[in-house]
GROMACS .gro file of C-alpha atoms in nm:
model
  206
    1ALA     CA    1  -1.675   1.385   3.075
    2SER     CA    2  -1.694   1.057   2.886
    3ALA     CA    3  -2.006   0.945   2.701
    4PRO     CA    4  -2.097   0.687   2.972
    5GLU     CA    5  -2.058   0.954   3.241
    6VAL     CA    6  -2.283   1.193   3.049
    7ARG     CA    7  -2.541   0.918   2.999
    8GLU     CA    8  -2.529   0.837   3.370
    9ALA     CA    9  -2.587   1.203   3.458
   10PHE     CA   10  -2.892   1.219   3.232
   11LEU     CA   11  -3.027   0.894   3.372
   12ASP     CA   12  -2.998   1.034   3.724
   13LEU     CA   13  -3.173   1.352   3.611
   14ALA     CA   14  -3.456   1.155   3.448
   15GLU     CA   15  -3.506   0.944   3.758
   16ARG     CA   16  -3.462   1.193   4.043
   17ASP     CA   17  -3.510   1.554   3.941
   18THR     CA   18  -3.810   1.729   4.092
   19ASP     CA   19  -3.879   1.928   3.774
   20GLU     CA   20  -4.084   1.724   3.527
   21ASN     CA   21  -3.967   1.927   3.227
   22ARG     CA   22  -3.600   1.862   3.309
   23ARG     CA   23  -3.675   1.492   3.346
   24ARG     CA   24  -3.840   1.489   3.004
   25GLN     CA   25  -3.548   1.678   2.850
   26ALA     CA   26  -3.309   1.423   2.996
   27LEU     CA   27  -3.509   1.142   2.839
   28PHE     CA   28  -3.505   1.325   2.506
   29PHE     CA   29  -3.125   1.336   2.523
   30LEU     CA   30  -3.108   0.967   2.610
   31GLY     CA   31  -3.318   0.887   2.305
   32GLN     CA   32  -3.093   1.094   2.077
   33GLY     CA   33  -2.761   0.971   2.212
   34GLN     CA   34  -2.552   0.685   2.082
   35GLY     CA   35  -2.460   0.381   2.286
   36HIS     CA   36  -2.647   0.207   2.561
   37ASP     CA   37  -2.600  -0.071   2.810
   38ALA     CA   38  -2.833  -0.320   2.971
   39GLN     CA   39  -2.841  -0.134   3.302
   40ALA     CA   40  -2.936   0.196   3.137
   41MET     CA   41  -3.209   0.024   2.940
   42GLN     CA   42  -3.351  -0.133   3.257
   43ARG     CA   43  -3.359   0.204   3.430
   44ILE     CA   44  -3.549   0.361   3.141
   45LEU     CA   45  -3.778   0.058   3.136
   46ARG     CA   46  -3.865   0.114   3.502
   47LEU     CA   47  -3.966   0.472   3.422
   48ALA     CA   48  -4.180   0.345   3.134
   49GLN     CA   49  -4.345   0.085   3.352
   50GLY     CA   50  -4.476   0.307   3.625
   51ASP     CA   51  -4.349   0.659   3.674
   52ALA     CA   52  -4.587   0.886   3.864
   53SER     CA   53  -4.595   1.124   3.565
   54ALA     CA   54  -4.773   0.991   3.257
   55GLU     CA   55  -4.572   1.237   3.045
   56VAL     CA   56  -4.240   1.106   3.176
   57GLN     CA   57  -4.366   0.752   3.139
   58GLY     CA   58  -4.466   0.821   2.778
   59ASP     CA   59  -4.128   0.979   2.702
   60ALA     CA   60  -3.953   0.672   2.846
   61VAL     CA   61  -4.166   0.455   2.618
   62ASP     CA   62  -4.057   0.671   2.326
   63VAL     CA   63  -3.688   0.624   2.416
   64LEU     CA   64  -3.731   0.247   2.428
   65ALA     CA   65  -3.906   0.254   2.090
   66THR     CA   66  -3.609   0.450   1.953
   67TYR     CA   67  -3.374   0.185   2.092
   68MET     CA   68  -3.587  -0.083   1.925
   69TYR     CA   69  -3.502   0.082   1.593
   70LYS     CA   70  -3.138   0.164   1.670
   71TYR     CA   71  -3.050  -0.177   1.815
   72PRO     CA   72  -3.247  -0.440   1.619
   73GLU     CA   73  -3.094  -0.723   1.820
   74GLN     CA   74  -3.288  -0.588   2.119
   75GLY     CA   75  -3.604  -0.531   1.915
   76PRO     CA   76  -3.809  -0.841   2.002
   77ALA     CA   77  -3.743  -0.813   2.376
   78LEU     CA   78  -3.818  -0.441   2.378
   79ALA     CA   79  -4.137  -0.490   2.176
   80ARG     CA   80  -4.262  -0.746   2.428
   81GLU     CA   81  -4.183  -0.515   2.720
   82LEU     CA   82  -4.350  -0.216   2.559
   83LEU     CA   83  -4.662  -0.408   2.459
   84GLN     CA   84  -4.692  -0.537   2.815
   85ILE     CA   85  -4.670  -0.181   2.945
   86GLY     CA   86  -4.944  -0.075   2.705
   87ARG     CA   87  -5.175  -0.359   2.802
   88ALA     CA   88  -5.126  -0.291   3.173
   89ASP     CA   89  -5.136   0.088   3.179
   90ALA     CA   90  -5.448   0.282   3.269
   91ASP     CA   91  -5.332   0.607   3.108
   92GLN     CA   92  -5.437   0.642   2.746
   93VAL     CA   93  -5.143   0.873   2.668
   94VAL     CA   94  -4.904   0.591   2.754
   95ARG     CA   95  -5.108   0.337   2.557
   96VAL     CA   96  -5.099   0.559   2.250
   97MET     CA   97  -4.722   0.605   2.288
   98VAL     CA   98  -4.672   0.229   2.310
   99VAL     CA   99  -4.881   0.166   2.000
  100ARG     CA  100  -4.711   0.438   1.797
  101GLY     CA  101  -4.374   0.314   1.921
  102MET     CA  102  -4.427  -0.006   1.721
  103ALA     CA  103  -4.426   0.194   1.396
  104VAL     CA  104  -4.049   0.182   1.355
  105GLN     CA  105  -3.863   0.073   1.046
  106ASN     CA  106  -3.803  -0.303   1.056
  107ALA     CA  107  -4.032  -0.345   1.355
  108PRO     CA  108  -3.996  -0.693   1.506
  109THR     CA  109  -4.248  -0.961   1.412
  110GLU     CA  110  -4.398  -0.943   1.761
  111ALA     CA  111  -4.525  -0.590   1.696
  112GLY     CA  112  -4.816  -0.680   1.468
  113PRO     CA  113  -4.998  -0.951   1.665
  114GLY     CA  114  -4.917  -0.772   1.988
  115LEU     CA  115  -5.113  -0.466   1.873
  116LEU     CA  116  -5.439  -0.649   1.805
  117PRO     CA  117  -5.581  -0.611   2.161
  118PHE     CA  118  -5.555  -0.233   2.123
  119LEU     CA  119  -5.820  -0.244   1.850
  120ASN     CA  120  -6.068  -0.313   2.132
  121ASP     CA  121  -5.945  -0.034   2.359
  122GLY     CA  122  -6.212   0.185   2.516
  123GLU     CA  123  -6.048   0.506   2.391
  124GLN     CA  124  -6.086   0.616   2.029
  125ASP     CA  125  -5.735   0.758   2.000
  126VAL     CA  126  -5.580   0.428   2.108
  127ARG     CA  127  -5.788   0.231   1.856
  128LEU     CA  128  -5.703   0.482   1.586
  129ALA     CA  129  -5.331   0.455   1.658
  130ALA     CA  130  -5.352   0.075   1.648
  131ALA     CA  131  -5.540   0.078   1.317
  132GLN     CA  132  -5.285   0.314   1.163
  133VAL     CA  133  -4.980   0.125   1.285
  134LEU     CA  134  -5.102  -0.225   1.201
  135GLY     CA  135  -5.089  -0.152   0.830
  136GLU     CA  136  -4.728  -0.041   0.864
  137VAL     CA  137  -4.608  -0.352   1.047
  138LEU     CA  138  -4.774  -0.619   0.834
  139ARG     CA  139  -4.538  -0.908   0.762
  140PRO     CA  140  -4.601  -1.208   0.535
  141GLU     CA  141  -4.573  -1.441   0.835
  142THR     CA  142  -4.830  -1.248   1.043
  143ARG     CA  143  -5.090  -1.151   0.781
  144SER     CA  144  -5.304  -1.458   0.840
  145ALA     CA  145  -5.359  -1.348   1.201
  146ILE     CA  146  -5.371  -0.971   1.156
  147LEU     CA  147  -5.590  -0.920   0.850
  148PRO     CA  148  -5.896  -1.116   0.974
  149ALA     CA  149  -5.872  -0.933   1.307
  150MET     CA  150  -5.867  -0.599   1.124
  151GLU     CA  151  -6.173  -0.699   0.924
  152THR     CA  152  -6.356  -0.802   1.242
  153ALA     CA  153  -6.258  -0.474   1.409
  154TRP     CA  154  -6.387  -0.280   1.107
  155ARG     CA  155  -6.726  -0.450   1.134
  156GLN     CA  156  -6.749  -0.372   1.507
  157GLU     CA  157  -6.604  -0.021   1.503
  158GLN     CA  158  -6.842   0.277   1.524
  159ASP     CA  159  -6.591   0.559   1.481
  160PRO     CA  160  -6.555   0.658   1.111
  161TYR     CA  161  -6.192   0.766   1.148
  162VAL     CA  162  -6.089   0.432   1.297
  163ARG     CA  163  -6.285   0.245   1.030
  164ARG     CA  164  -6.109   0.437   0.754
  165ALA     CA  165  -5.770   0.375   0.913
  166LEU     CA  166  -5.848   0.003   0.927
  167VAL     CA  167  -5.936   0.000   0.557
  168PHE     CA  168  -5.618   0.188   0.472
  169GLY     CA  169  -5.420  -0.059   0.681
  170VAL     CA  170  -5.573  -0.353   0.493
  171VAL     CA  171  -5.472  -0.190   0.163
  172HIS     CA  172  -5.108  -0.215   0.275
  173ALA     CA  173  -5.139  -0.592   0.229
  174GLY     CA  174  -5.156  -0.548  -0.149
  175PRO     CA  175  -5.416  -0.654  -0.406
  176VAL     CA  176  -5.394  -1.031  -0.358
  177ASP     CA  177  -5.480  -1.025   0.013
  178ALA     CA  178  -5.661  -0.693   0.041
  179GLY     CA  179  -5.881  -0.713  -0.269
  180PRO     CA  180  -6.112  -0.999  -0.160
  181MET     CA  181  -6.129  -0.860   0.194
  182LEU     CA  182  -6.235  -0.515   0.074
  183GLN     CA  183  -6.497  -0.675  -0.151
  184ARG     CA  184  -6.645  -0.855   0.149
  185MET     CA  185  -6.644  -0.535   0.350
  186LEU     CA  186  -6.809  -0.348   0.063
  187ALA     CA  187  -7.092  -0.600   0.052
  188SER     CA  188  -7.200  -0.503   0.404
  189ALA     CA  189  -7.094  -0.137   0.408
  190GLY     CA  190  -7.321   0.161   0.452
  191PRO     CA  191  -7.327   0.436   0.187
  192ASP     CA  192  -7.054   0.646   0.348
  193GLN     CA  193  -6.815   0.354   0.400
  194ALA     CA  194  -6.884   0.222   0.050
  195VAL     CA  195  -6.739   0.536  -0.108
  196ASP     CA  196  -6.405   0.483   0.068
  197LEU     CA  197  -6.399   0.111  -0.006
  198ARG     CA  198  -6.463   0.165  -0.378
  199ASP     CA  199  -6.188   0.427  -0.390
  200PHE     CA  200  -5.939   0.191  -0.224
  201LEU     CA  201  -6.041  -0.098  -0.451
  202GLN     CA  202  -5.980   0.123  -0.751
  203ILE     CA  203  -5.635   0.213  -0.617
  204LEU     CA  204  -5.551  -0.157  -0.578
  205GLN     CA  205  -5.652  -0.226  -0.936
  206THR     CA  206  -5.434   0.045  -1.088
   0.00000   0.00000   0.00000
């Protein structure tokens, strides 16, 4: 069978099979394979948007994130679609998959600002994922929007793991941008947070 025929067979399996594990395996293959077309991408997008299984939906999100990396020309459009899925979806597993899907090499510019609403998510694991990924997708053209939002989130956040991830993400901006921000954060930090902030400031200065 030709590559398009094989891809079509796996798409059918992902969409129609009654066994969830086989559907997930089909999606795994589709993420690993080479070549795609607009119709195939739309079919995977429909699974990501609202499949009855959150696991299948999350796997479809993962395939689209892989395509975002493999086919950079599709990156901005895919990032917008994925972020919309994350904002609309009630299942935290899917939201986490969307957020982590933005952490691809050469992520499109849309990824950073589009992740900011997830810092206010009601679930700790979603906020943690957003804090971790934001540092990885900082771009010079988006820092002015992202860094102040990360500082605000740090001041509002109660979970120590999310707070630490936010600080680490700020450090990714480098000493010029991150140094003054960490100093401001240190001025209002409690004893436990101050230890981390001083450590990160020392790293920036070396």
